[in-house]
Amino acid sequence: MLTKFFEDKITCAVQKIYGLNENIIVSQPLSDLGDYTTNICFKLVKQVGKKASEIADEIIQNLQCDLEYNTYVQSTCEKNGHINIVLSNDGIVHAMNSLISENVHGMNEAMAGENICLEYVSANPTGPISVVNGRAGVLGDVLSRIYKKCKAEVKRHYYVNDNPFSGQITALRDTFAYYENVHNGNAIDFPEHGYKGEYVKKAWMSYHATIEQLMCESDAFDETIHEIAWSQICDLQYLDIVYDYVDKESGLISAITIDMAFKFFDKDLSDFTYLKDGATWLKTSEYGDDKDRVIIREDGRATYFNNDIIYHACKAKCYSRLINILGADHHGYIARINAVMRM
């Protein structure tokens, strides 16, 4: 580290000029006067019989004759008796390389014992990663690295929203059906909520080719959804963003019901729900949300919120802390999820 390097150089300068062996301490200043500083000159005033500013000037003159020292330093100046050092570009590169190779900068035990689940990006498997997704990916990855530096156990999760009954997946299925009809010579209107763009056409071409191989539209569609989700994760890897687990909504809801999720924590779902207009409502307003939320629609279909509750219950069963990085359009989701966690 450069701190030790500068301490050694200043020690040698003091020995050469004054014949003294002093314990030199170099630190990083709080002001904008430089990258490193030392107040050794004040400690030498009585022994040398000179002002701190004069001692600083003499030490600086000695340092400026040291070729190795000047390799890492852009400038060295005196300010109120302190010696302030500004790194050169080579010095900055050297400092950064030292931090990377030693892998100890910022290490502490502030979060020792924490078992953290960090979920981020979790884009719908309907197209490529967006800039907003990439930003969330960078934020999540940086947080995971910081938490690990603080000795926390961190697992990074990517949630694939592949519920076959969700609005996004239904819209993609309808879009593929449109292109299938066009391919077969049938003139139909483009679906109202369909996905547009060349990337959708490419995804459909993969879907169409898979149909010919599997001879099953549903299996081909599931395979295409898997390919889109995997391409999203691979794109994130270009930014060195990786995950420990990839969780699929379809697999989750086929294995666990919301009743089971509440029983994980010895809770009875009926204590927190009521029926209204044929739908099942969760009493989230009693736990900090601005209103109650539907979890089962009047036609019996589960809402996305229902499935998200199941997912969070599974995570809460395994981790001491859950962290979600949500998109701006999910801001209202914070209160309802927190309400569930308080139940």
Tab-separated table of C-alpha atoms in Angstrom:
chain	number	residue	atom	x	y	z
A	1	MET	CA	0.000	0.000	0.000
A	2	LEU	CA	1.162	3.554	-0.720
A	3	THR	CA	0.622	4.658	2.888
A	4	LYS	CA	3.531	2.472	3.995
A	5	PHE	CA	5.563	3.582	0.974
A	6	PHE	CA	5.196	7.281	1.868
A	7	GLU	CA	5.861	6.650	5.555
A	8	ASP	CA	9.127	4.923	4.655
A	9	LYS	CA	10.162	7.695	2.253
A	10	ILE	CA	9.488	10.467	4.780
A	11	THR	CA	11.266	8.482	7.508
A	12	CYS	CA	14.352	8.251	5.301
A	13	ALA	CA	14.180	11.979	4.551
A	14	VAL	CA	13.995	12.881	8.266
A	15	GLN	CA	16.928	10.582	9.040
A	16	LYS	CA	19.011	12.062	6.230
A	17	ILE	CA	18.260	15.717	7.057
A	18	TYR	CA	18.110	15.663	10.877
A	19	GLY	CA	19.590	12.319	11.896
A	20	LEU	CA	16.369	11.447	13.760
A	21	ASN	CA	14.423	8.186	13.840
A	22	GLU	CA	10.774	9.156	14.166
A	23	ASN	CA	7.540	7.200	13.922
A	24	ILE	CA	6.021	8.717	10.790
A	25	ILE	CA	2.259	8.441	10.308
A	26	VAL	CA	0.772	9.207	6.920
A	27	SER	CA	-3.012	9.450	6.629
A	28	GLN	CA	-5.658	10.531	4.157
A	29	PRO	CA	-6.828	14.125	4.749
A	30	LEU	CA	-10.464	15.098	5.151
A	31	SER	CA	-9.917	18.246	3.102
A	32	ASP	CA	-9.163	18.574	-0.612
A	33	LEU	CA	-5.490	19.396	-0.013
A	34	GLY	CA	-4.218	16.068	-1.290
A	35	ASP	CA	-4.480	12.297	-1.252
A	36	TYR	CA	-2.119	11.782	1.708
A	37	THR	CA	-0.855	13.999	4.514
A	38	THR	CA	1.405	13.941	7.594
A	39	ASN	CA	1.827	16.252	10.585
A	40	ILE	CA	5.312	14.991	11.491
A	41	CYS	CA	6.734	18.507	11.115
A	42	PHE	CA	4.955	19.693	14.277
A	43	LYS	CA	6.526	16.842	16.252
A	44	LEU	CA	10.001	17.855	15.045
A	45	VAL	CA	9.756	21.560	15.975
A	46	LYS	CA	11.392	21.287	19.413
A	47	GLN	CA	14.081	18.825	18.348
A	48	VAL	CA	15.057	20.701	15.199
A	49	GLY	CA	14.481	24.248	16.456
A	50	LYS	CA	12.631	25.403	13.354
A	51	LYS	CA	9.077	26.234	12.393
A	52	ALA	CA	6.905	23.405	11.141
A	53	SER	CA	6.534	25.100	7.762
A	54	GLU	CA	10.343	25.331	7.381
A	55	ILE	CA	10.786	21.675	8.304
A	56	ALA	CA	8.095	20.731	5.788
A	57	ASP	CA	9.871	22.655	3.021
A	58	GLU	CA	13.179	20.890	3.749
A	59	ILE	CA	11.572	17.437	3.764
A	60	ILE	CA	9.724	18.203	0.527
A	61	GLN	CA	12.973	19.292	-1.177
A	62	ASN	CA	14.540	15.979	-0.191
A	63	LEU	CA	11.554	13.966	-1.436
A	64	GLN	CA	11.559	15.744	-4.779
A	65	CYS	CA	15.048	14.358	-5.436
A	66	ASP	CA	13.788	10.779	-4.990
A	67	LEU	CA	12.993	9.327	-8.425
A	68	GLU	CA	10.964	6.407	-7.062
A	69	TYR	CA	8.903	8.769	-4.917
A	70	ASN	CA	8.162	11.019	-7.879
A	71	THR	CA	6.921	8.086	-9.944
A	72	TYR	CA	3.774	7.996	-7.812
A	73	VAL	CA	3.455	11.681	-6.919
A	74	GLN	CA	2.125	14.594	-8.946
A	75	SER	CA	2.889	17.241	-6.339
A	76	THR	CA	4.014	17.666	-2.714
A	77	CYS	CA	3.281	20.896	-0.903
A	78	GLU	CA	3.287	22.469	2.545
A	79	LYS	CA	0.123	23.904	4.053
A	80	ASN	CA	0.093	25.181	7.631
A	81	GLY	CA	2.966	22.915	8.570
A	82	HIS	CA	1.488	19.788	7.010
A	83	ILE	CA	3.035	17.884	4.107
A	84	ASN	CA	0.326	17.137	1.537
A	85	ILE	CA	0.834	14.626	-1.260
A	86	VAL	CA	-1.167	14.457	-4.501
A	87	LEU	CA	-0.909	11.209	-6.464
A	88	SER	CA	0.035	11.064	-10.130
A	89	ASN	CA	-1.923	8.878	-12.556
A	90	ASP	CA	0.655	6.134	-12.065
A	91	GLY	CA	0.230	6.481	-8.319
A	92	ILE	CA	-3.541	6.130	-8.580
A	93	VAL	CA	-3.214	3.037	-10.786
A	94	HIS	CA	-0.711	1.530	-8.364
A	95	ALA	CA	-3.025	2.203	-5.409
A	96	MET	CA	-5.999	0.627	-7.170
A	97	ASN	CA	-4.007	-2.431	-8.231
A	98	SER	CA	-2.834	-2.891	-4.645
A	99	LEU	CA	-6.402	-2.784	-3.367
A	100	ILE	CA	-7.549	-5.299	-5.952
A	101	SER	CA	-4.659	-7.735	-5.432
A	102	GLU	CA	-4.842	-7.630	-1.636
A	103	ASN	CA	-8.659	-7.768	-1.614
A	104	VAL	CA	-8.845	-6.351	1.891
A	105	HIS	CA	-10.001	-2.766	1.401
A	106	GLY	CA	-13.223	-2.148	3.293
A	107	MET	CA	-13.222	-5.548	4.994
A	108	ASN	CA	-15.071	-5.488	8.305
A	109	GLU	CA	-17.484	-7.596	10.347
A	110	ALA	CA	-20.337	-5.109	10.609
A	111	MET	CA	-22.800	-7.614	9.097
A	112	ALA	CA	-21.340	-10.865	10.403
A	113	GLY	CA	-24.094	-13.384	11.025
A	114	GLU	CA	-26.492	-11.791	8.524
A	115	ASN	CA	-27.965	-14.171	5.953
A	116	ILE	CA	-29.170	-11.959	3.099
A	117	CYS	CA	-31.326	-12.708	0.073
A	118	LEU	CA	-30.750	-10.062	-2.588
A	119	GLU	CA	-33.119	-10.092	-5.571
A	120	TYR	CA	-32.650	-7.730	-8.494
A	121	VAL	CA	-33.556	-7.246	-12.170
A	122	SER	CA	-35.994	-10.217	-12.396
A	123	ALA	CA	-37.239	-8.949	-15.756
A	124	ASN	CA	-40.289	-10.384	-17.487
A	125	PRO	CA	-39.129	-13.072	-19.963
A	126	THR	CA	-40.695	-11.288	-22.913
A	127	GLY	CA	-37.705	-9.530	-24.462
A	128	PRO	CA	-34.140	-8.291	-23.989
A	129	ILE	CA	-32.752	-6.554	-20.925
A	130	SER	CA	-33.443	-2.798	-20.859
A	131	VAL	CA	-31.212	0.016	-19.629
A	132	VAL	CA	-33.320	0.253	-16.457
A	133	ASN	CA	-32.816	-3.478	-15.861
A	134	GLY	CA	-29.072	-3.059	-16.350
A	135	ARG	CA	-28.959	-0.230	-13.827
A	136	ALA	CA	-30.732	-2.398	-11.251
A	137	GLY	CA	-28.289	-5.188	-12.034
A	138	VAL	CA	-25.274	-2.991	-11.343
A	139	LEU	CA	-26.809	-1.704	-8.107
A	140	GLY	CA	-27.635	-5.220	-6.911
A	141	ASP	CA	-24.225	-6.569	-7.776
A	142	VAL	CA	-22.434	-3.708	-6.007
A	143	LEU	CA	-24.578	-4.158	-2.895
A	144	SER	CA	-23.844	-7.883	-2.798
A	145	ARG	CA	-20.114	-7.210	-2.939
A	146	ILE	CA	-20.331	-4.586	-0.181
A	147	TYR	CA	-22.329	-6.897	2.075
A	148	LYS	CA	-19.822	-9.677	1.530
A	149	LYS	CA	-17.017	-7.280	2.471
A	150	CYS	CA	-18.944	-6.758	5.714
A	151	LYS	CA	-18.872	-10.543	6.317
A	152	ALA	CA	-22.550	-11.142	5.495
A	153	GLU	CA	-23.688	-14.340	3.789
A	154	VAL	CA	-25.295	-13.139	0.551
A	155	LYS	CA	-27.230	-15.086	-2.079
A	156	ARG	CA	-28.219	-13.373	-5.321
A	157	HIS	CA	-31.605	-14.354	-6.798
A	158	TYR	CA	-33.110	-13.837	-10.228
A	159	TYR	CA	-36.879	-14.385	-10.382
A	160	VAL	CA	-38.339	-15.481	-13.726
A	161	ASN	CA	-41.934	-14.238	-14.015
A	162	ASP	CA	-43.093	-17.101	-16.224
A	163	ASN	CA	-46.576	-17.614	-14.770
A	164	PRO	CA	-48.487	-18.876	-17.834
A	165	PHE	CA	-51.571	-16.894	-16.774
A	166	SER	CA	-49.881	-13.510	-16.273
A	167	GLY	CA	-50.772	-10.601	-18.520
A	168	GLN	CA	-47.250	-10.325	-19.960
A	169	ILE	CA	-46.924	-13.994	-20.819
A	170	THR	CA	-50.446	-14.054	-22.278
A	171	ALA	CA	-49.579	-11.032	-24.427
A	172	LEU	CA	-46.433	-12.749	-25.706
A	173	ARG	CA	-48.382	-15.940	-26.452
A	174	ASP	CA	-50.960	-13.916	-28.395
A	175	THR	CA	-48.165	-12.170	-30.306
A	176	PHE	CA	-46.647	-15.526	-31.286
A	177	ALA	CA	-50.110	-16.751	-32.358
A	178	TYR	CA	-50.404	-13.694	-34.584
A	179	TYR	CA	-47.098	-14.437	-36.333
A	180	GLU	CA	-48.055	-18.114	-36.680
A	181	ASN	CA	-51.274	-17.094	-38.422
A	182	VAL	CA	-49.441	-14.677	-40.718
A	183	HIS	CA	-46.910	-17.405	-41.499
A	184	ASN	CA	-49.762	-19.745	-42.422
A	185	GLY	CA	-51.402	-17.142	-44.660
A	186	ASN	CA	-54.196	-16.119	-42.287
A	187	ALA	CA	-54.976	-12.398	-42.135
A	188	ILE	CA	-55.781	-11.360	-38.555
A	189	ASP	CA	-55.433	-8.175	-36.523
A	190	PHE	CA	-52.369	-7.646	-34.373
A	191	PRO	CA	-53.305	-8.304	-30.715
A	192	GLU	CA	-54.176	-5.166	-28.740
A	193	HIS	CA	-51.589	-5.839	-26.031
A	194	GLY	CA	-49.111	-7.649	-28.247
A	195	TYR	CA	-45.358	-7.021	-28.267
A	196	LYS	CA	-43.839	-5.169	-31.210
A	197	GLY	CA	-40.248	-5.053	-32.373
A	198	GLU	CA	-37.748	-7.137	-34.281
A	199	TYR	CA	-36.691	-8.962	-31.098
A	200	VAL	CA	-40.209	-10.440	-30.841
A	201	LYS	CA	-40.041	-11.689	-34.417
A	202	LYS	CA	-36.724	-13.374	-33.664
A	203	ALA	CA	-38.200	-14.981	-30.554
A	204	TRP	CA	-41.164	-16.189	-32.595
A	205	MET	CA	-38.839	-17.717	-35.204
A	206	SER	CA	-37.170	-19.717	-32.421
A	207	TYR	CA	-40.610	-20.696	-31.132
A	208	HIS	CA	-41.755	-21.761	-34.594
A	209	ALA	CA	-38.649	-23.883	-35.136
A	210	THR	CA	-39.149	-25.515	-31.722
A	211	ILE	CA	-42.765	-26.394	-32.591
A	212	GLU	CA	-41.538	-28.320	-35.620
A	213	GLN	CA	-39.096	-30.221	-33.382
A	214	LEU	CA	-41.369	-30.914	-30.406
A	215	MET	CA	-44.701	-31.024	-32.268
A	216	CYS	CA	-46.265	-29.335	-29.227
A	217	GLU	CA	-47.102	-25.634	-29.045
A	218	SER	CA	-47.208	-25.424	-25.233
A	219	ASP	CA	-43.830	-27.134	-24.824
A	220	ALA	CA	-42.350	-24.942	-27.558
A	221	PHE	CA	-43.666	-21.809	-25.865
A	222	ASP	CA	-42.222	-22.842	-22.492
A	223	GLU	CA	-38.883	-23.565	-24.148
A	224	THR	CA	-38.863	-20.134	-25.806
A	225	ILE	CA	-39.653	-18.415	-22.494
A	226	HIS	CA	-36.712	-20.291	-20.977
A	227	GLU	CA	-34.438	-19.140	-23.826
A	228	ILE	CA	-35.472	-15.482	-23.393
A	229	ALA	CA	-34.875	-15.596	-19.631
A	230	TRP	CA	-31.502	-17.262	-20.109
A	231	SER	CA	-30.470	-14.663	-22.718
A	232	GLN	CA	-31.302	-11.910	-20.191
A	233	ILE	CA	-29.075	-13.522	-17.575
A	234	CYS	CA	-26.283	-14.010	-20.124
A	235	ASP	CA	-26.483	-10.333	-21.145
A	236	LEU	CA	-26.025	-9.333	-17.510
A	237	GLN	CA	-22.926	-11.523	-17.333
A	238	TYR	CA	-21.248	-9.155	-19.795
A	239	LEU	CA	-21.332	-6.631	-16.925
A	240	ASP	CA	-19.932	-9.260	-14.549
A	241	ILE	CA	-23.369	-9.533	-12.915
A	242	VAL	CA	-24.013	-13.118	-11.849
A	243	TYR	CA	-26.539	-14.977	-9.715
A	244	ASP	CA	-26.525	-17.821	-7.244
A	245	TYR	CA	-30.115	-18.903	-7.890
A	246	VAL	CA	-32.645	-18.558	-10.689
A	247	ASP	CA	-36.203	-19.018	-9.381
A	248	LYS	CA	-39.138	-19.724	-11.702
A	249	GLU	CA	-42.587	-18.473	-10.767
A	250	SER	CA	-44.265	-21.338	-12.652
A	251	GLY	CA	-42.431	-23.963	-10.610
A	252	LEU	CA	-43.107	-22.120	-7.375
A	253	ILE	CA	-46.890	-21.807	-7.742
A	254	SER	CA	-47.229	-25.393	-8.953
A	255	ALA	CA	-45.671	-26.662	-5.725
A	256	ILE	CA	-46.807	-24.204	-3.020
A	257	THR	CA	-50.108	-22.482	-2.259
A	258	ILE	CA	-50.534	-19.259	-0.332
A	259	ASP	CA	-52.161	-21.246	2.505
A	260	MET	CA	-48.978	-23.296	2.765
A	261	ALA	CA	-46.865	-20.134	2.699
A	262	PHE	CA	-48.675	-18.756	5.748
A	263	LYS	CA	-48.370	-22.094	7.535
A	264	PHE	CA	-44.581	-21.833	7.140
A	265	PHE	CA	-44.811	-19.269	9.936
A	266	ASP	CA	-47.604	-20.950	11.905
A	267	LYS	CA	-50.153	-18.495	10.523
A	268	ASP	CA	-53.679	-19.207	9.310
A	269	LEU	CA	-54.465	-17.408	6.046
A	270	SER	CA	-58.150	-17.107	6.972
A	271	ASP	CA	-57.202	-14.785	9.852
A	272	PHE	CA	-55.923	-12.244	7.352
A	273	THR	CA	-58.471	-12.505	4.515
A	274	TYR	CA	-62.130	-11.879	3.710
A	275	LEU	CA	-64.460	-12.361	0.725
A	276	LYS	CA	-65.851	-9.422	-1.193
A	277	ASP	CA	-67.486	-9.315	-4.654
A	278	GLY	CA	-66.489	-12.935	-5.171
A	279	ALA	CA	-62.780	-12.218	-4.672
A	280	THR	CA	-60.460	-13.014	-1.765
A	281	TRP	CA	-58.913	-9.936	-0.182
A	282	LEU	CA	-55.871	-9.698	2.085
A	283	LYS	CA	-56.101	-7.274	5.027
A	284	THR	CA	-52.933	-5.395	4.145
A	285	SER	CA	-54.403	-2.031	5.208
A	286	GLU	CA	-54.202	-3.209	8.834
A	287	TYR	CA	-50.441	-3.614	8.465
A	288	GLY	CA	-49.345	-0.367	6.824
A	289	ASP	CA	-50.666	-0.590	3.244
A	290	ASP	CA	-52.970	2.144	1.934
A	291	LYS	CA	-55.700	-0.391	1.081
A	292	ASP	CA	-56.494	-4.103	1.095
A	293	ARG	CA	-55.352	-6.209	-1.866
A	294	VAL	CA	-56.971	-8.946	-3.919
A	295	ILE	CA	-55.081	-12.240	-3.918
A	296	ILE	CA	-57.686	-14.467	-5.636
A	297	ARG	CA	-59.855	-12.962	-8.364
A	298	GLU	CA	-63.579	-13.664	-8.636
A	299	ASP	CA	-62.889	-16.158	-11.451
A	300	GLY	CA	-60.528	-18.119	-9.173
A	301	ARG	CA	-57.268	-16.977	-10.754
A	302	ALA	CA	-54.470	-15.917	-8.416
A	303	THR	CA	-53.110	-12.391	-8.734
A	304	TYR	CA	-49.432	-11.619	-9.216
A	305	PHE	CA	-49.409	-10.337	-5.642
A	306	ASN	CA	-50.612	-13.739	-4.432
A	307	ASN	CA	-47.698	-15.465	-6.122
A	308	ASP	CA	-45.251	-12.850	-4.903
A	309	ILE	CA	-46.373	-13.509	-1.336
A	310	ILE	CA	-45.558	-17.193	-1.816
A	311	TYR	CA	-42.126	-16.308	-3.185
A	312	HIS	CA	-41.321	-13.937	-0.334
A	313	ALA	CA	-42.499	-16.471	2.234
A	314	CYS	CA	-40.123	-19.050	0.765
A	315	LYS	CA	-37.257	-16.556	0.922
A	316	ALA	CA	-38.117	-15.429	4.446
A	317	LYS	CA	-38.019	-19.053	5.563
A	318	CYS	CA	-34.374	-19.297	4.511
A	319	TYR	CA	-32.899	-15.835	5.146
A	320	SER	CA	-32.641	-13.327	7.983
A	321	ARG	CA	-32.978	-10.335	5.636
A	322	LEU	CA	-34.692	-9.896	2.262
A	323	ILE	CA	-33.687	-7.093	-0.098
A	324	ASN	CA	-35.512	-6.344	-3.349
A	325	ILE	CA	-34.376	-3.798	-5.908
A	326	LEU	CA	-37.573	-2.712	-7.633
A	327	GLY	CA	-38.203	-0.674	-10.750
A	328	ALA	CA	-39.731	2.796	-10.493
A	329	ASP	CA	-43.080	1.415	-11.672
A	330	HIS	CA	-43.134	-0.898	-8.626
A	331	HIS	CA	-42.914	1.876	-6.046
A	332	GLY	CA	-46.392	1.095	-4.726
A	333	TYR	CA	-45.341	-2.482	-4.136
A	334	ILE	CA	-43.171	-1.594	-1.149
A	335	ALA	CA	-46.018	-0.948	1.296
A	336	ARG	CA	-47.996	-4.072	0.385
A	337	ILE	CA	-45.004	-6.405	0.608
A	338	ASN	CA	-43.952	-4.883	3.937
A	339	ALA	CA	-47.535	-5.329	5.157
A	340	VAL	CA	-47.394	-9.043	4.399
A	341	MET	CA	-44.071	-9.412	6.168
A	342	ARG	CA	-45.628	-7.845	9.293
A	343	MET	CA	-48.487	-10.328	9.425
